[in-house]
Amino acid sequence: KPSWLKARQSVKFGVLELNLNSSNHQQESKAGNKPAAMAAAEMSKMLASEDPLSKVEALQYFQSAGSFDADSGFNICQCLADSDMLVRGAAAQVLAAAAGDTMPMVGKVAQLLASGDCGAKCAAAEVLGALASGAEPHAEAIAALLSEDGEDASAAMLVSGCVAPRPKASMRIPKCAAAEALPKLGAPGRAFAAAVAKLLNDKLPEVRCAAVASLGAMGQEGAAHEDDVLRTLLAEKDPLVIAAAASSLAEMSRALGAPSDASLQAVLKLFGSQHPSVRSGAARALGAMGDAAVPHTGKLVKCLSDRSPQVKIAAMSALTELGPAGQVYAADLARLAHDDWQLTSVRAASLDALACMGDRGAAFEEDIADLLGDEEEEVRVAAARALEHFGSWPGWKAEEEEAVQWKAANVNP
């Protein structure tokens, strides 16, 4: 096996996280204490290596540096067309994060949209979307990918072998990449809402999911296709597409000023689904519908006792979006935070939600402070975060430190 396949890999696409260890490739030994210019030059040379791991290592360096020179930028752009999915993803992240350095090369990035490789097209669209208004002249070229069939299968073997997780759809499928990028380009991208709406009938669930999300992000241009999304919602079987459609309807309601009765009723109906992802999507959507959702807060409160943790967490977030109408349920969230039978993630999420509930949440400050000594670190950190949000963390921290010191001095080992 090549060395890069033997490396321990942990990848999360979109926000790409790479943890690649190799005895033959240690960034510290290469960049270590060298002057920045010398280290950057050496890392730039590594981008021309035939070893994917070396390329990713070099790209990680530029990601940490937050900038790059023109020569390095040229090499990073070439990595967008690399045959390895990890290299493409890392290159896209570097270029997207350093928009100022990437802008002079926007034309070179756009050229990859006409590449014969699906992975390169997706990576280019990812970068252009991150450049937002800077990529407006290339909106039409990106939109051309909406009719591009095909999918990058370079990661198929790694995914099937559990060596790496499956890359997100927009890094594999050109249609998804285009649908995700276009709303970020402003008016020139939103002008292709009708073309995006045609993807609602695509055979791939991932494409349909990308299409409804894209329409929801396209403001009034996307909201003009509300009826199309409603029809998709009624006919759809895939739970992830249904959840995305609910969120899309909520975004459209914001663009229009208020949700239509048809959209509101469609979202309310989803609370009866057997799929947790659909119920959580319904909760998030209802929370985003503003004043029209207030009479239906009972749906969200009921979700706090749902059997699925993700539904509970979605309901908590939705309640915080409803302002005073949601804040009256602060006591329910405080109860969940102290419930040892709940998953740690649920308890921590309830504390984060309490921190967003103003005076109603602050009324439970002492109860939150009690959790600074909880057995679960995630809960302790969330409690400290909430107290810091209320502005009372310094005082509680001093008391906690004083208690620890007293215990150390007075309690026999």
CSV table of C-alpha atoms in Angstrom, one decimal, residues 59-398:
chain,number,residue,atom,x,y,z
A,59,LEU,CA,-1.6,22.8,2.3
A,60,GLN,CA,-2.1,22.5,6.0
A,61,TYR,CA,0.8,24.8,6.5
A,62,PHE,CA,-0.7,27.5,4.2
A,63,GLN,CA,-4.0,27.0,5.9
A,64,SER,CA,-2.4,27.8,9.3
A,65,ALA,CA,-0.4,30.7,7.8
A,66,GLY,CA,-3.6,32.3,6.4
A,67,SER,CA,-1.9,33.6,3.3
A,68,PHE,CA,0.4,32.7,0.4
A,69,ASP,CA,2.5,34.4,-2.3
A,70,ALA,CA,1.8,34.2,-6.0
A,71,ASP,CA,4.1,31.3,-6.7
A,72,SER,CA,2.6,29.2,-3.9
A,73,GLY,CA,-0.9,30.2,-5.1
A,74,PHE,CA,-0.2,28.9,-8.5
A,75,ASN,CA,0.8,25.5,-7.1
A,76,ILE,CA,-2.2,25.5,-4.8
A,77,CYS,CA,-4.5,26.1,-7.7
A,78,GLN,CA,-3.0,23.1,-9.5
A,79,CYS,CA,-3.9,21.0,-6.5
A,80,LEU,CA,-7.6,21.7,-7.2
A,81,ALA,CA,-7.3,19.4,-10.1
A,82,ASP,CA,-5.4,16.7,-8.2
A,83,SER,CA,-6.5,13.1,-8.5
A,84,ASP,CA,-6.7,12.7,-4.8
A,85,MET,CA,-9.8,13.9,-3.0
A,86,LEU,CA,-7.9,14.9,0.2
A,87,VAL,CA,-5.6,17.2,-1.8
A,88,ARG,CA,-8.5,18.8,-3.7
A,89,GLY,CA,-10.4,19.4,-0.5
A,90,ALA,CA,-7.5,20.9,1.3
A,91,ALA,CA,-6.6,23.1,-1.6
A,92,ALA,CA,-10.2,24.4,-1.9
A,93,GLN,CA,-10.2,25.2,1.8
A,94,VAL,CA,-6.9,27.1,1.6
A,95,LEU,CA,-8.0,29.2,-1.4
A,96,ALA,CA,-11.4,29.9,0.1
A,97,ALA,CA,-10.0,31.1,3.4
A,98,ALA,CA,-7.5,33.5,1.9
A,99,ALA,CA,-9.8,35.3,-0.5
A,100,GLY,CA,-7.5,38.3,-0.9
A,101,ASP,CA,-4.6,36.2,-2.1
A,102,THR,CA,-6.9,34.0,-4.3
A,103,MET,CA,-8.6,36.9,-6.2
A,104,PRO,CA,-5.8,37.5,-8.6
A,105,MET,CA,-6.1,33.8,-9.6
A,106,VAL,CA,-9.9,33.7,-9.9
A,107,GLY,CA,-9.6,33.3,-13.7
A,108,LYS,CA,-7.4,30.3,-13.4
A,109,VAL,CA,-9.8,28.7,-10.8
A,110,ALA,CA,-12.7,29.4,-13.2
A,111,GLN,CA,-10.9,27.6,-16.0
A,112,LEU,CA,-11.3,24.3,-14.1
A,113,LEU,CA,-15.1,24.6,-14.5
A,114,ALA,CA,-14.5,23.4,-18.0
A,115,SER,CA,-12.3,20.5,-16.9
A,116,GLY,CA,-13.1,17.0,-17.9
A,117,ASP,CA,-12.8,15.9,-14.3
A,118,CYS,CA,-15.8,16.1,-12.0
A,119,GLY,CA,-13.7,16.5,-8.9
A,120,ALA,CA,-11.8,19.5,-10.3
A,121,LYS,CA,-15.1,21.2,-11.3
A,122,CYS,CA,-16.5,20.7,-7.8
A,123,ALA,CA,-13.4,22.1,-6.2
A,124,ALA,CA,-13.4,25.1,-8.5
A,125,ALA,CA,-17.0,25.8,-7.8
A,126,GLU,CA,-16.4,25.5,-4.0
A,127,VAL,CA,-13.7,28.2,-4.2
A,128,LEU,CA,-15.6,30.5,-6.5
A,129,GLY,CA,-18.6,30.3,-4.1
A,130,ALA,CA,-16.4,31.3,-1.2
A,131,LEU,CA,-15.2,34.3,-3.2
A,132,ALA,CA,-18.8,35.6,-3.4
A,133,SER,CA,-19.0,38.9,-5.3
A,134,GLY,CA,-15.5,38.4,-6.5
A,135,ALA,CA,-16.7,35.5,-8.7
A,136,GLU,CA,-19.8,37.2,-10.1
A,137,PRO,CA,-18.5,37.3,-13.7
A,138,HIS,CA,-18.3,33.5,-13.6
A,139,ALA,CA,-21.9,32.8,-12.5
A,140,GLU,CA,-22.9,31.6,-15.9
A,141,ALA,CA,-20.0,29.2,-16.1
A,142,ILE,CA,-20.9,27.8,-12.7
A,143,ALA,CA,-24.6,27.5,-13.7
A,144,ALA,CA,-23.5,25.4,-16.7
A,145,LEU,CA,-22.7,22.7,-14.1
A,146,LEU,CA,-26.4,22.4,-13.2
A,147,SER,CA,-26.8,20.3,-16.4
A,148,GLU,CA,-23.6,18.4,-15.9
A,149,ASP,CA,-24.2,14.7,-15.2
A,150,GLY,CA,-21.5,12.6,-13.5
A,151,GLU,CA,-19.9,12.1,-10.1
A,152,ASP,CA,-16.4,12.0,-8.9
A,153,ALA,CA,-15.7,8.4,-7.8
A,154,SER,CA,-12.1,8.7,-6.9
A,155,ALA,CA,-12.9,8.2,-3.2
A,156,ALA,CA,-15.1,5.2,-3.7
A,157,MET,CA,-12.5,2.6,-2.8
A,158,LEU,CA,-11.4,4.6,0.4
A,159,VAL,CA,-15.0,5.0,1.5
A,160,SER,CA,-16.0,1.4,1.0
A,161,GLY,CA,-12.9,0.4,2.9
A,162,CYS,CA,-13.7,2.8,5.7
A,163,VAL,CA,-10.3,4.5,5.2
A,164,ALA,CA,-12.1,7.9,4.8
A,165,PRO,CA,-15.6,9.2,5.1
A,166,ARG,CA,-17.6,10.0,2.0
A,167,PRO,CA,-16.9,13.6,0.7
A,168,LYS,CA,-19.9,15.9,0.8
A,169,ALA,CA,-22.0,16.0,-2.3
A,170,SER,CA,-20.8,19.4,-3.5
A,171,MET,CA,-17.2,18.0,-3.6
A,172,ARG,CA,-18.3,15.0,-5.7
A,173,ILE,CA,-21.3,16.0,-7.9
A,174,PRO,CA,-21.0,19.1,-10.1
A,175,LYS,CA,-24.8,19.8,-9.9
A,176,CYS,CA,-24.6,20.0,-6.2
A,177,ALA,CA,-21.4,22.2,-6.3
A,178,ALA,CA,-23.2,24.7,-8.6
A,179,ALA,CA,-26.4,24.7,-6.6
A,180,GLU,CA,-24.4,25.5,-3.4
A,181,ALA,CA,-22.2,28.1,-5.0
A,182,LEU,CA,-24.7,30.2,-7.0
A,183,PRO,CA,-26.6,31.8,-4.1
A,184,LYS,CA,-23.3,33.0,-2.7
A,185,LEU,CA,-22.6,35.1,-5.8
A,186,GLY,CA,-25.5,37.5,-5.1
A,187,ALA,CA,-27.8,38.7,-7.8
A,188,PRO,CA,-25.9,37.1,-10.7
A,189,GLY,CA,-26.2,33.8,-9.1
A,190,ARG,CA,-29.8,34.2,-8.0
A,191,ALA,CA,-30.7,34.8,-11.6
A,192,PHE,CA,-30.4,31.1,-12.2
A,193,ALA,CA,-33.1,30.1,-9.7
A,194,ALA,CA,-35.3,28.6,-12.4
A,195,ALA,CA,-32.4,26.4,-13.6
A,196,VAL,CA,-31.8,25.2,-10.0
A,197,ALA,CA,-35.6,24.5,-9.6
A,198,LYS,CA,-35.3,22.0,-12.4
A,199,LEU,CA,-33.0,19.9,-10.2
A,200,LEU,CA,-36.0,19.2,-7.9
A,201,ASN,CA,-36.9,16.3,-10.2
A,202,ASP,CA,-33.3,14.9,-10.4
A,203,LYS,CA,-33.0,11.2,-9.7
A,204,LEU,CA,-30.3,11.7,-7.0
A,205,PRO,CA,-31.5,12.6,-3.5
A,206,GLU,CA,-28.3,14.5,-2.9
A,207,VAL,CA,-29.0,16.7,-5.9
A,208,ARG,CA,-32.6,17.4,-4.9
A,209,CYS,CA,-31.4,18.2,-1.4
A,210,ALA,CA,-28.9,20.7,-2.8
A,211,ALA,CA,-31.5,22.2,-5.0
A,212,VAL,CA,-34.0,22.9,-2.2
A,213,ALA,CA,-31.3,24.4,0.0
A,214,SER,CA,-30.1,26.6,-2.9
A,215,LEU,CA,-33.6,27.9,-3.6
A,216,GLY,CA,-34.0,28.7,0.1
A,217,ALA,CA,-30.8,30.8,0.0
A,218,MET,CA,-31.7,32.7,-3.1
A,219,GLY,CA,-34.0,35.3,-1.5
A,220,GLN,CA,-37.1,36.4,-3.4
A,221,GLU,CA,-35.8,34.8,-6.6
A,222,GLY,CA,-35.8,31.4,-4.9
A,223,ALA,CA,-39.0,32.1,-3.1
A,224,ALA,CA,-40.7,32.5,-6.5
A,225,HIS,CA,-40.4,28.7,-6.6
A,226,GLU,CA,-42.1,28.0,-3.3
A,227,ASP,CA,-44.8,26.0,-5.0
A,228,ASP,CA,-42.2,23.8,-6.6
A,229,VAL,CA,-40.6,23.1,-3.2
A,230,LEU,CA,-44.0,22.3,-1.7
A,231,ARG,CA,-44.7,19.8,-4.4
A,232,THR,CA,-41.3,18.2,-3.8
A,233,LEU,CA,-42.1,18.0,-0.1
A,234,LEU,CA,-45.4,16.2,-0.7
A,235,ALA,CA,-43.9,13.7,-3.1
A,236,GLU,CA,-40.4,13.2,-1.5
A,237,LYS,CA,-39.5,10.0,0.3
A,238,ASP,CA,-35.9,10.7,1.3
A,239,PRO,CA,-35.9,12.1,4.9
A,240,LEU,CA,-32.9,14.3,4.4
A,241,VAL,CA,-34.4,16.0,1.3
A,242,ILE,CA,-37.7,16.5,3.3
A,243,ALA,CA,-35.8,18.2,6.2
A,244,ALA,CA,-33.9,20.4,3.7
A,245,ALA,CA,-37.2,21.3,2.0
A,246,ALA,CA,-38.7,22.4,5.3
A,247,SER,CA,-35.7,24.6,6.0
A,248,SER,CA,-35.9,26.0,2.5
A,249,LEU,CA,-39.6,27.0,3.0
A,250,ALA,CA,-38.6,28.7,6.3
A,251,GLU,CA,-35.9,30.7,4.5
A,252,MET,CA,-38.4,31.6,1.8
A,253,SER,CA,-40.8,32.9,4.4
A,254,ARG,CA,-38.1,35.3,5.6
A,255,ALA,CA,-37.5,36.6,2.1
A,256,LEU,CA,-41.3,37.1,1.7
A,257,GLY,CA,-41.8,38.6,5.1
A,258,ALA,CA,-44.0,35.9,6.4
A,259,PRO,CA,-44.7,32.2,5.6
A,260,SER,CA,-47.6,31.3,3.5
A,261,ASP,CA,-50.3,29.2,5.1
A,262,ALA,CA,-49.4,26.3,2.8
A,263,SER,CA,-45.8,26.4,3.9
A,264,LEU,CA,-46.6,26.6,7.6
A,265,GLN,CA,-49.1,23.7,7.4
A,266,ALA,CA,-46.6,21.6,5.5
A,267,VAL,CA,-44.0,22.1,8.2
A,268,LEU,CA,-46.4,21.4,11.0
A,269,LYS,CA,-47.3,18.2,9.4
A,270,LEU,CA,-43.7,17.0,9.5
A,271,PHE,CA,-43.7,16.8,13.3
A,272,GLY,CA,-45.7,13.6,13.0
A,273,SER,CA,-42.9,11.9,10.9
A,274,GLN,CA,-41.3,8.7,12.2
A,275,HIS,CA,-37.8,10.0,11.0
A,276,PRO,CA,-35.9,11.9,13.6
A,277,SER,CA,-34.1,13.9,10.9
A,278,VAL,CA,-37.5,15.1,9.5
A,279,ARG,CA,-38.8,16.1,13.0
A,280,SER,CA,-35.6,17.9,13.7
A,281,GLY,CA,-35.8,19.7,10.4
A,282,ALA,CA,-39.4,20.6,11.1
A,283,ALA,CA,-38.3,22.1,14.5
A,284,ARG,CA,-35.6,24.2,12.9
A,285,ALA,CA,-37.9,25.4,10.2
A,286,LEU,CA,-40.7,26.4,12.6
A,287,GLY,CA,-38.2,28.3,14.7
A,288,ALA,CA,-37.2,30.3,11.6
A,289,MET,CA,-40.8,31.2,10.7
A,290,GLY,CA,-41.0,34.1,13.2
A,291,ASP,CA,-44.2,35.4,14.6
A,292,ALA,CA,-46.3,32.9,12.6
A,293,ALA,CA,-44.7,30.1,14.6
A,294,VAL,CA,-45.6,31.5,18.0
A,295,PRO,CA,-49.1,29.9,18.2
A,296,HIS,CA,-47.4,26.5,17.6
A,297,THR,CA,-44.6,26.6,20.2
A,298,GLY,CA,-46.3,23.6,21.8
A,299,LYS,CA,-44.9,21.5,19.0
A,300,LEU,CA,-41.4,22.6,20.0
A,301,VAL,CA,-42.0,22.0,23.7
A,302,LYS,CA,-43.2,18.5,23.0
A,303,CYS,CA,-40.0,17.9,21.1
A,304,LEU,CA,-38.0,18.5,24.3
A,305,SER,CA,-39.2,15.1,25.4
A,306,ASP,CA,-38.6,13.4,22.0
A,307,ARG,CA,-36.9,10.1,22.0
A,308,SER,CA,-34.2,11.4,19.6
A,309,PRO,CA,-31.5,13.7,21.0
A,310,GLN,CA,-31.1,15.5,17.7
A,311,VAL,CA,-34.8,16.5,17.8
A,312,LYS,CA,-34.4,17.8,21.3
A,313,ILE,CA,-31.4,19.9,20.4
A,314,ALA,CA,-33.2,21.3,17.3
A,315,ALA,CA,-36.2,22.3,19.4
A,316,MET,CA,-34.0,24.1,21.9
A,317,SER,CA,-32.4,26.1,19.1
A,318,ALA,CA,-35.8,26.9,17.6
A,319,LEU,CA,-37.2,28.2,20.9
A,320,THR,CA,-34.3,30.7,21.2
A,321,GLU,CA,-35.3,32.1,17.8
A,322,LEU,CA,-38.8,32.9,18.9
A,323,GLY,CA,-37.7,35.6,21.3
A,324,PRO,CA,-39.9,36.2,24.4
A,325,ALA,CA,-42.4,33.5,23.2
A,326,GLY,CA,-39.7,30.9,23.4
A,327,GLN,CA,-37.9,32.3,26.4
A,328,VAL,CA,-40.8,31.4,28.7
A,329,TYR,CA,-39.7,27.8,28.4
A,330,ALA,CA,-36.3,28.5,30.0
A,331,ALA,CA,-37.3,26.4,33.0
A,332,ASP,CA,-37.8,23.3,30.8
A,333,LEU,CA,-34.3,23.8,29.4
A,334,ALA,CA,-32.8,24.2,32.9
A,335,ARG,CA,-34.5,20.9,33.9
A,336,LEU,CA,-32.9,19.1,30.9
A,337,ALA,CA,-29.5,20.6,31.8
A,338,HIS,CA,-29.7,18.9,35.3
A,339,ASP,CA,-31.1,15.7,34.0
A,340,ASP,CA,-28.4,13.1,34.3
A,341,TRP,CA,-30.4,10.7,32.2
A,342,GLN,CA,-30.0,12.9,29.1
A,343,LEU,CA,-27.1,12.6,26.8
A,344,THR,CA,-24.2,15.0,27.5
A,345,SER,CA,-24.8,16.7,24.1
A,346,VAL,CA,-28.4,17.4,25.0
A,347,ARG,CA,-27.5,18.9,28.4
A,348,ALA,CA,-24.8,21.1,26.9
A,349,ALA,CA,-27.1,22.2,24.2
A,350,SER,CA,-29.7,23.2,26.8
A,351,LEU,CA,-27.1,25.4,28.6
A,352,ASP,CA,-26.2,27.1,25.3
A,353,ALA,CA,-29.9,27.7,24.6
A,354,LEU,CA,-30.4,29.2,28.1
A,355,ALA,CA,-27.5,31.6,27.4
A,356,CYS,CA,-29.5,33.0,24.5
A,357,MET,CA,-32.7,33.6,26.5
A,358,GLY,CA,-31.8,36.9,28.1
A,359,ASP,CA,-33.1,37.6,31.6
A,360,ARG,CA,-35.2,34.5,31.6
A,361,GLY,CA,-32.1,32.4,31.1
A,362,ALA,CA,-30.1,34.5,33.5
A,363,ALA,CA,-32.7,33.7,36.2
A,364,PHE,CA,-31.2,30.2,36.4
A,365,GLU,CA,-27.6,31.5,36.9
A,366,GLU,CA,-27.2,29.7,40.2
A,367,ASP,CA,-28.5,26.5,38.8
A,368,ILE,CA,-26.1,26.8,35.9
A,369,ALA,CA,-23.2,27.5,38.3
A,370,ASP,CA,-24.0,24.2,40.1
A,371,LEU,CA,-23.0,22.4,36.9
A,372,LEU,CA,-19.5,23.8,37.0
A,373,GLY,CA,-18.8,20.7,39.1
A,374,ASP,CA,-20.6,18.2,36.9
A,375,GLU,CA,-18.9,14.9,36.1
A,376,GLU,CA,-19.1,15.6,32.3
A,377,GLU,CA,-16.5,18.0,30.9
A,378,GLU,CA,-18.8,19.0,28.1
A,379,VAL,CA,-21.4,20.1,30.6
A,380,ARG,CA,-18.9,22.0,32.7
A,381,VAL,CA,-17.6,23.8,29.7
A,382,ALA,CA,-21.1,24.7,28.5
A,383,ALA,CA,-22.0,26.0,32.0
A,384,ALA,CA,-18.9,28.2,32.0
A,385,ARG,CA,-19.8,29.4,28.5
A,386,ALA,CA,-23.3,30.3,29.6
A,387,LEU,CA,-22.1,32.2,32.7
A,388,GLU,CA,-19.6,34.1,30.6
A,389,HIS,CA,-22.4,35.1,28.3
A,390,PHE,CA,-24.3,36.4,31.3
A,391,GLY,CA,-21.3,38.4,32.3
A,392,SER,CA,-21.0,36.6,35.7
A,393,TRP,CA,-18.3,34.0,34.9
A,394,PRO,CA,-15.4,35.8,36.6
A,395,GLY,CA,-17.2,35.8,39.9
A,396,TRP,CA,-18.3,32.2,39.7
A,397,LYS,CA,-14.8,31.2,38.6
A,398,ALA,CA,-13.2,32.9,41.6
